[in-house]
Amino acid sequence: MGFFVAQLLTGLANAAALFLVASGLSLIFGVTRIVNFAHGSLYMLGAYFGITLMNILPGAFGFWGSIVLSGLIVGLIGVIIEMFVLRPVYRAPELFQLVATFGVILVIQDLALLIWGAEDQLGPRAPGLKSVVRILGEPVPQYDLALIAITPFILLGLWWLIAKTRIGILVRAATQDREMVGALGVNQSWLFTGVFFLGSALAGLGGAIQLPKGGADLLMDLNIISAVFVVVVIGGMGSIPGAFVASVLISVLNVFGVSYIPQSTLVLMYVVMAVVLLIRPYGLFGREEKAGEHGQVGEPDRPIRPAGLVGRSFVAVLLIGLAAVPFLFSNFSQVLITDIIIACLFAASLQFILSTGGLVSFGHAAYFGGGAYAAALLVSYTETPMELAFLFAPLAAGLLAIVFGWFCIRLSGVYFAMLTLAFSQLIWSLVFQWYDLTGGDDGLVNIWPSEWLSGTTTYYYFTLIVGVGGIILLRHLNHAPLGYTLRATRDSARQAEATGINVNVVQWTAFAVAGALAGLAGGLFVFSKGSIFPNELEIGKSFDALIVVFLGGVKTLSGGVVGAAFMETIKDWLTRLEYWRLILGLVIIGVVIIAPDGIVGSLRKVSEKIGLRRTEEFMK
Amino acid sequence: MSAVLKVENLVRTFGGVKAVNGVSFEVMPGELKALIGPNGAGKSTCFNMLMGQLKPTSGKVYLNGKNITGKPPRAIWRRGVGRTFQITGTYQSMTVAENVQMALISHHRKVYSVLPYAYKLYRDEALALLDVVGMADQADRACAILAYGDLKRLELAIALANDPKLLLMDEPTAGMAPKERINLMQLTSDIVRDRGVSVLFTEHDMDVVFAHAHHIMVLNRGELIADGQAAEVRNNPQVQEVYLGGGTLYKQEIADA
């Protein structure tokens, strides 16, 4: 009994930081409709600033003062982010905003590394709250009790702010209809900035307040963000009470999970989320999102036509050039190009649902890594011939996409993105924690291709044929009735439904196809490396794919392939630089603001301007 | 001759509000029928139930004698009901012809087909439909750069793609210039005449309604108060009260309170 109560208290104490971060994210989303992926980074900054300040300011007053000050500093940083990164892209499609905030994550990561160094920092303990209290015989840290006491006051404070003050009224009004609030004479820019300050400050507070329990390290930004997303999705986007209930639920669950089923703590969180969403698709306290017409924000996509003679000749020459590589260059360049082709196929599969379908998936790595792991597991445990295991990769990934797709497709927009992310995290946590089966962090090794494919050059040709085949297949699907129908569901779901098209089933099919082809890329990957590790399933992997599609050009057909080829080529050079994340982050933010058409889109515009390419007036 | 569309005692409540309260009517083959009424009369609610976007609280909708109550929009379309929207819902990233081809692809059940090039499928059929609405010369333009009036005509062509027996048009001339309105309604009556299709439309512009509709129904506060030819409806005292302000609305309000 004592143990049980102690566990419950630890869970409640852990909920404090989670709630602070989640309520900030929820608040920002409610008003600005922006999912701030950099919210975890603000939490991390809160922790670092907290340590620095606590080392300067002495005593209990210094300790608590540092926490408040950290919150204020991080709030101001949030204001800077809002004014310089997000303000220019409020009218852009949500994907642009998400990518911009991802750029911010990279920048903050390297800035934190620059300022505080790579070593983990231990948080100082709270003056006067350093010991433990015995409750039913079990030791409970005093600081935990303090946190449990503080959290309801923060909730109350937020509730008072939202329900009782003029600012709160504006925030609530903006959550419902920001255009109307603007029309009534409220300066929206400052309202958004204000909300960003508050939301960021909450994240900073969360980071600082957890210091005595956790400390600060450079991984805490991405570590908390998936938990925060789970909390926000379970609680309902934009709902503060929802964030509180879900934080408590998840934290308590985690603590009990650690004690009773230590192998599946991470999995448990995502299972709970899936169950909640099955019953209430918009979270416990969430309201149904009005599904807008996707892909309609900003400039509409151009009509498409299969490549003409010039385009096909160009591709043919390129392919001949690639086929000639083994005769002209070293093994190293073959390995490099193998990697590039795999990345291109993966990006192309994401682009199919992202651009053509308007379905912003944030967890596409689940199908890449899922396919790779499926093949690797078959080889490791059943000694299946490589050829069969390779075919199993797209099959397994496709099946996975069918199962996850069933949950995700019913939602749209941001909810869809969050849910795809959460499912990919579910797969990642399964692989990461099921050590006996997957080897956990040690991965699966010795997954080599069959004898006849084992040479570098042979495998290079194999990848060239399969990978390029997959890319061409996806490209053709865009021009086939299925691709057109998918585009129709994106352009106007209403018209599609009114002309006999089952929008959900079409999107589901496309989701499965994209998953299967990502799995194909995963299959190529695992046999080219001979091993697979959980990092191929991480959030970062999904983001990489999003970023290359974005760099290449979202509103184009070839953007993913071009972006991936570009990125993989420079990555080798770029990652040798010490602060490459900073550079990449700034480049991403720059592209979002200055050249949102991406590489392909910008080239197209230039060639239209100088008259090399027909304009959109007539398509013959 | 039996009715194409038969509506029996249709009711829809939102909380305590009876938006549509026991509406019954028929639309005959080849008939161009208007549904009018002041704002908040229940026209849109009524329309959304016919098209399957809203499920009725009670009552039945029959299409050619078959019960279609509560079926989803796509199922109702498959049974031969075309529709146009008050705010156009065209595919902005496709050409004009492709917009119609998309509906034809769905009509021919080729949505999941992966082999052919979509832009080549049913192009001649699409061009013929575009010819009907006078848009054939714009077939290869990007839909995104069309003028609003042209989008409306395009939507009409899309609605004709499954060779419907019944067209439901929700405020077909909303947001159009007066001259364009007349042209579009003339086009609609030509289609009714030439193709034998029945049309039910809602409209705010009384000139349009009285110039073209064969029959007119008037809805007020969720109830049908008139259903007949233009002259009858024009002379109906209840209709005059509703439109010219006999004070009914106001008195009713007091009575309700």
Tab-separated table of C-alpha atoms in Angstrom, chain A residues 133-364:
chain	number	residue	atom	x	y	z
A	133	VAL	CA	9.318	12.536	3.895
A	134	ARG	CA	8.193	9.082	4.981
A	135	ILE	CA	4.660	8.364	3.853
A	136	LEU	CA	3.333	4.953	4.945
A	137	GLY	CA	6.915	3.926	5.427
A	138	GLU	CA	8.045	4.859	1.904
A	139	PRO	CA	10.444	7.734	1.268
A	140	VAL	CA	8.960	10.545	-0.831
A	141	PRO	CA	11.211	13.478	-1.806
A	142	GLN	CA	10.030	16.772	-0.316
A	143	TYR	CA	10.474	18.446	-3.678
A	144	ASP	CA	7.950	16.017	-5.195
A	145	LEU	CA	5.397	17.108	-2.613
A	146	ALA	CA	6.172	20.729	-3.387
A	147	LEU	CA	5.564	20.093	-7.097
A	148	ILE	CA	2.284	18.328	-6.354
A	149	ALA	CA	1.238	21.334	-4.313
A	150	ILE	CA	2.305	23.858	-6.947
A	151	THR	CA	0.738	22.298	-10.048
A	152	PRO	CA	-2.925	22.861	-9.113
A	153	PHE	CA	-2.119	26.519	-8.483
A	154	ILE	CA	-0.631	26.856	-11.939
A	155	LEU	CA	-3.719	25.202	-13.393
A	156	LEU	CA	-5.929	27.539	-11.375
A	157	GLY	CA	-3.858	30.534	-12.424
A	158	LEU	CA	-4.144	29.602	-16.070
A	159	TRP	CA	-7.831	28.947	-15.675
A	160	TRP	CA	-8.282	32.350	-14.055
A	161	LEU	CA	-6.287	34.011	-16.816
A	162	ILE	CA	-8.306	32.331	-19.560
A	163	ALA	CA	-11.739	32.499	-17.947
A	164	LYS	CA	-11.698	35.756	-16.041
A	165	THR	CA	-9.422	38.312	-17.671
A	166	ARG	CA	-9.799	40.416	-20.783
A	167	ILE	CA	-6.728	38.774	-22.290
A	168	GLY	CA	-8.343	35.410	-21.615
A	169	ILE	CA	-11.516	36.466	-23.383
A	170	LEU	CA	-9.478	37.537	-26.398
A	171	VAL	CA	-7.580	34.262	-26.357
A	172	ARG	CA	-10.794	32.245	-26.183
A	173	ALA	CA	-12.383	34.319	-28.905
A	174	ALA	CA	-9.328	33.897	-31.111
A	175	THR	CA	-9.383	30.150	-30.507
A	176	GLN	CA	-12.888	30.069	-31.953
A	177	ASP	CA	-12.569	32.595	-34.756
A	178	ARG	CA	-9.450	34.654	-35.139
A	179	GLU	CA	-10.680	36.504	-38.229
A	180	MET	CA	-13.618	37.808	-36.277
A	181	VAL	CA	-11.411	38.925	-33.409
A	182	GLY	CA	-9.279	40.778	-35.927
A	183	ALA	CA	-12.363	42.365	-37.477
A	184	LEU	CA	-13.417	43.630	-34.049
A	185	GLY	CA	-10.294	45.726	-33.857
A	186	VAL	CA	-7.951	43.527	-31.850
A	187	ASN	CA	-4.392	43.633	-33.088
A	188	GLN	CA	-3.920	39.989	-33.944
A	189	SER	CA	-0.162	40.202	-34.321
A	190	TRP	CA	0.279	41.291	-30.745
A	191	LEU	CA	-2.273	38.799	-29.490
A	192	PHE	CA	-0.339	36.016	-31.211
A	193	THR	CA	2.942	37.346	-29.873
A	194	GLY	CA	1.469	37.546	-26.395
A	195	VAL	CA	0.186	33.996	-26.517
A	196	PHE	CA	3.539	32.838	-27.802
A	197	PHE	CA	5.209	34.563	-24.881
A	198	LEU	CA	2.897	32.882	-22.402
A	199	GLY	CA	3.158	29.443	-24.016
A	200	SER	CA	6.946	29.642	-24.285
A	201	ALA	CA	7.263	30.902	-20.730
A	202	LEU	CA	5.261	27.885	-19.534
A	203	ALA	CA	7.664	25.584	-21.395
A	204	GLY	CA	10.630	27.394	-19.849
A	205	LEU	CA	9.081	27.116	-16.386
A	206	GLY	CA	8.548	23.408	-17.001
A	207	GLY	CA	12.192	22.988	-17.922
A	208	ALA	CA	13.448	24.876	-14.882
A	209	ILE	CA	11.059	23.400	-12.353
A	210	GLN	CA	12.055	19.819	-13.136
A	211	LEU	CA	15.784	20.537	-12.581
A	212	PRO	CA	16.085	18.958	-9.112
A	213	LYS	CA	14.551	15.783	-10.546
A	214	GLY	CA	16.161	15.635	-13.959
A	215	GLY	CA	18.869	18.159	-14.798
A	216	ALA	CA	19.587	19.389	-18.303
A	217	ASP	CA	20.945	17.673	-21.406
A	218	LEU	CA	20.896	18.195	-25.139
A	219	LEU	CA	18.468	15.362	-25.847
A	220	MET	CA	15.669	16.572	-23.619
A	221	ASP	CA	14.047	18.632	-26.378
A	222	LEU	CA	13.102	15.673	-28.559
A	223	ASN	CA	12.651	13.392	-25.555
A	224	ILE	CA	9.839	15.436	-24.115
A	225	ILE	CA	8.199	16.494	-27.348
A	226	SER	CA	6.724	13.083	-28.128
A	227	ALA	CA	5.355	12.764	-24.584
A	228	VAL	CA	3.943	16.266	-24.870
A	229	PHE	CA	2.261	15.406	-28.146
A	230	VAL	CA	0.728	12.334	-26.584
A	231	VAL	CA	-0.560	14.465	-23.707
A	232	VAL	CA	-1.965	17.119	-26.002
A	233	VAL	CA	-3.576	14.599	-28.309
A	234	ILE	CA	-5.127	12.686	-25.419
A	235	GLY	CA	-6.285	15.845	-23.646
A	236	GLY	CA	-7.507	17.527	-26.810
A	237	MET	CA	-5.667	20.207	-28.759
A	238	GLY	CA	-6.193	23.638	-27.261
A	239	SER	CA	-7.633	22.445	-23.943
A	240	ILE	CA	-5.778	23.353	-20.741
A	241	PRO	CA	-7.816	21.087	-18.418
A	242	GLY	CA	-7.293	18.353	-21.005
A	243	ALA	CA	-3.549	18.893	-20.847
A	244	PHE	CA	-3.682	18.627	-17.052
A	245	VAL	CA	-5.730	15.429	-16.931
A	246	ALA	CA	-3.647	13.803	-19.642
A	247	SER	CA	-0.339	14.842	-18.008
A	248	VAL	CA	-1.382	13.249	-14.757
A	249	LEU	CA	-2.656	10.157	-16.550
A	250	ILE	CA	0.522	9.683	-18.567
A	251	SER	CA	2.905	10.445	-15.697
A	252	VAL	CA	1.195	8.141	-13.231
A	253	LEU	CA	0.974	5.452	-15.862
A	254	ASN	CA	4.675	5.838	-16.564
A	255	VAL	CA	5.684	5.457	-12.950
A	256	PHE	CA	3.576	2.341	-12.494
A	257	GLY	CA	4.812	1.061	-15.831
A	258	VAL	CA	8.414	1.381	-14.668
A	259	SER	CA	7.658	-0.664	-11.537
A	260	TYR	CA	5.451	-3.358	-12.950
A	261	ILE	CA	6.229	-3.718	-16.645
A	262	PRO	CA	9.608	-2.028	-17.073
A	263	GLN	CA	10.033	-3.370	-20.597
A	264	SER	CA	7.100	-1.537	-22.029
A	265	THR	CA	6.836	1.859	-20.358
A	266	LEU	CA	7.147	3.772	-23.596
A	267	VAL	CA	4.783	1.484	-25.460
A	268	LEU	CA	2.156	1.845	-22.753
A	269	MET	CA	1.848	5.581	-23.332
A	270	TYR	CA	1.081	5.147	-27.024
A	271	VAL	CA	-1.311	2.298	-26.418
A	272	VAL	CA	-3.293	4.484	-24.025
A	273	MET	CA	-3.337	7.209	-26.639
A	274	ALA	CA	-4.596	4.852	-29.328
A	275	VAL	CA	-7.376	3.644	-27.026
A	276	VAL	CA	-8.450	7.192	-26.135
A	277	LEU	CA	-8.500	8.210	-29.772
A	278	LEU	CA	-10.521	5.170	-30.723
A	279	ILE	CA	-13.237	6.310	-28.358
A	280	ARG	CA	-12.807	10.069	-28.714
A	281	PRO	CA	-10.976	10.954	-31.945
A	282	TYR	CA	-10.400	14.572	-30.849
A	283	GLY	CA	-9.122	13.790	-27.367
A	284	LEU	CA	-10.824	13.842	-23.993
A	285	PHE	CA	-11.585	17.573	-23.944
A	286	GLY	CA	-11.037	18.443	-27.606
A	287	ARG	CA	-13.544	19.761	-30.074
A	288	GLU	CA	-13.896	18.415	-33.577
A	289	GLU	CA	-11.582	20.131	-36.020
A	290	LYS	CA	-13.422	21.608	-38.903
A	291	ALA	CA	-11.674	20.051	-41.838
A	292	GLY	CA	-10.688	22.774	-44.250
A	293	GLU	CA	-10.075	22.172	-47.895
A	294	HIS	CA	-6.488	21.003	-47.996
A	295	GLY	CA	-3.825	22.312	-50.274
A	296	GLN	CA	-5.835	25.438	-50.966
A	297	VAL	CA	-3.815	27.842	-48.900
A	298	GLY	CA	-1.502	30.007	-50.964
A	299	GLU	CA	-0.926	29.462	-54.613
A	300	PRO	CA	-2.759	26.402	-55.974
A	301	ASP	CA	-0.764	23.519	-57.420
A	302	ARG	CA	-0.234	23.461	-61.141
A	303	PRO	CA	-1.989	20.950	-63.384
A	304	ILE	CA	0.318	18.039	-64.129
A	305	ARG	CA	1.298	16.172	-67.276
A	306	PRO	CA	3.631	13.217	-67.756
A	307	ALA	CA	7.138	14.319	-68.697
A	308	GLY	CA	7.580	15.258	-72.328
A	309	LEU	CA	10.322	14.124	-74.677
A	310	VAL	CA	12.889	16.485	-73.167
A	311	GLY	CA	12.157	15.346	-69.623
A	312	ARG	CA	12.266	11.673	-70.531
A	313	SER	CA	15.503	12.076	-72.455
A	314	PHE	CA	17.025	13.830	-69.473
A	315	VAL	CA	16.016	10.989	-67.145
A	316	ALA	CA	17.318	8.419	-69.662
A	317	VAL	CA	20.689	10.165	-69.832
A	318	LEU	CA	20.828	10.374	-66.053
A	319	LEU	CA	20.064	6.661	-65.731
A	320	ILE	CA	22.710	5.753	-68.292
A	321	GLY	CA	25.134	7.903	-66.356
A	322	LEU	CA	24.226	6.120	-63.109
A	323	ALA	CA	24.601	2.742	-64.800
A	324	ALA	CA	28.084	3.747	-65.907
A	325	VAL	CA	29.216	4.792	-62.428
A	326	PRO	CA	30.795	1.406	-61.477
A	327	PHE	CA	33.009	1.591	-64.579
A	328	LEU	CA	34.210	5.090	-63.826
A	329	PHE	CA	34.240	5.602	-60.074
A	330	SER	CA	35.269	3.923	-56.843
A	331	ASN	CA	33.305	1.650	-54.534
A	332	PHE	CA	32.812	4.594	-52.244
A	333	SER	CA	30.804	6.548	-54.797
A	334	GLN	CA	28.661	3.471	-55.455
A	335	VAL	CA	27.859	3.210	-51.743
A	336	LEU	CA	27.096	6.923	-51.672
A	337	ILE	CA	24.767	6.710	-54.658
A	338	THR	CA	23.078	3.627	-53.174
A	339	ASP	CA	22.309	5.741	-50.096
A	340	ILE	CA	21.058	8.586	-52.278
A	341	ILE	CA	18.687	6.368	-54.264
A	342	ILE	CA	17.263	4.880	-51.064
A	343	ALA	CA	16.733	8.355	-49.615
A	344	CYS	CA	15.084	9.454	-52.869
A	345	LEU	CA	12.641	6.534	-52.831
A	346	PHE	CA	11.789	7.201	-49.192
A	347	ALA	CA	11.200	10.903	-49.887
A	348	ALA	CA	9.160	10.140	-53.005
A	349	SER	CA	6.886	7.825	-51.011
A	350	LEU	CA	6.293	10.580	-48.461
A	351	GLN	CA	5.666	13.118	-51.187
A	352	PHE	CA	2.932	10.941	-52.651
A	353	ILE	CA	0.717	11.334	-49.576
A	354	LEU	CA	2.071	14.695	-48.517
A	355	SER	CA	1.871	16.640	-51.766
A	356	THR	CA	-0.599	14.710	-53.860
A	357	GLY	CA	-2.782	13.694	-50.947
A	358	GLY	CA	-2.366	16.748	-48.721
A	359	LEU	CA	-1.861	14.358	-45.793
A	360	VAL	CA	0.970	15.697	-43.673
A	361	SER	CA	2.449	12.564	-42.123
A	362	PHE	CA	4.946	13.144	-39.360
A	363	GLY	CA	5.755	9.527	-38.806
A	364	HIS	CA	6.796	8.199	-42.166
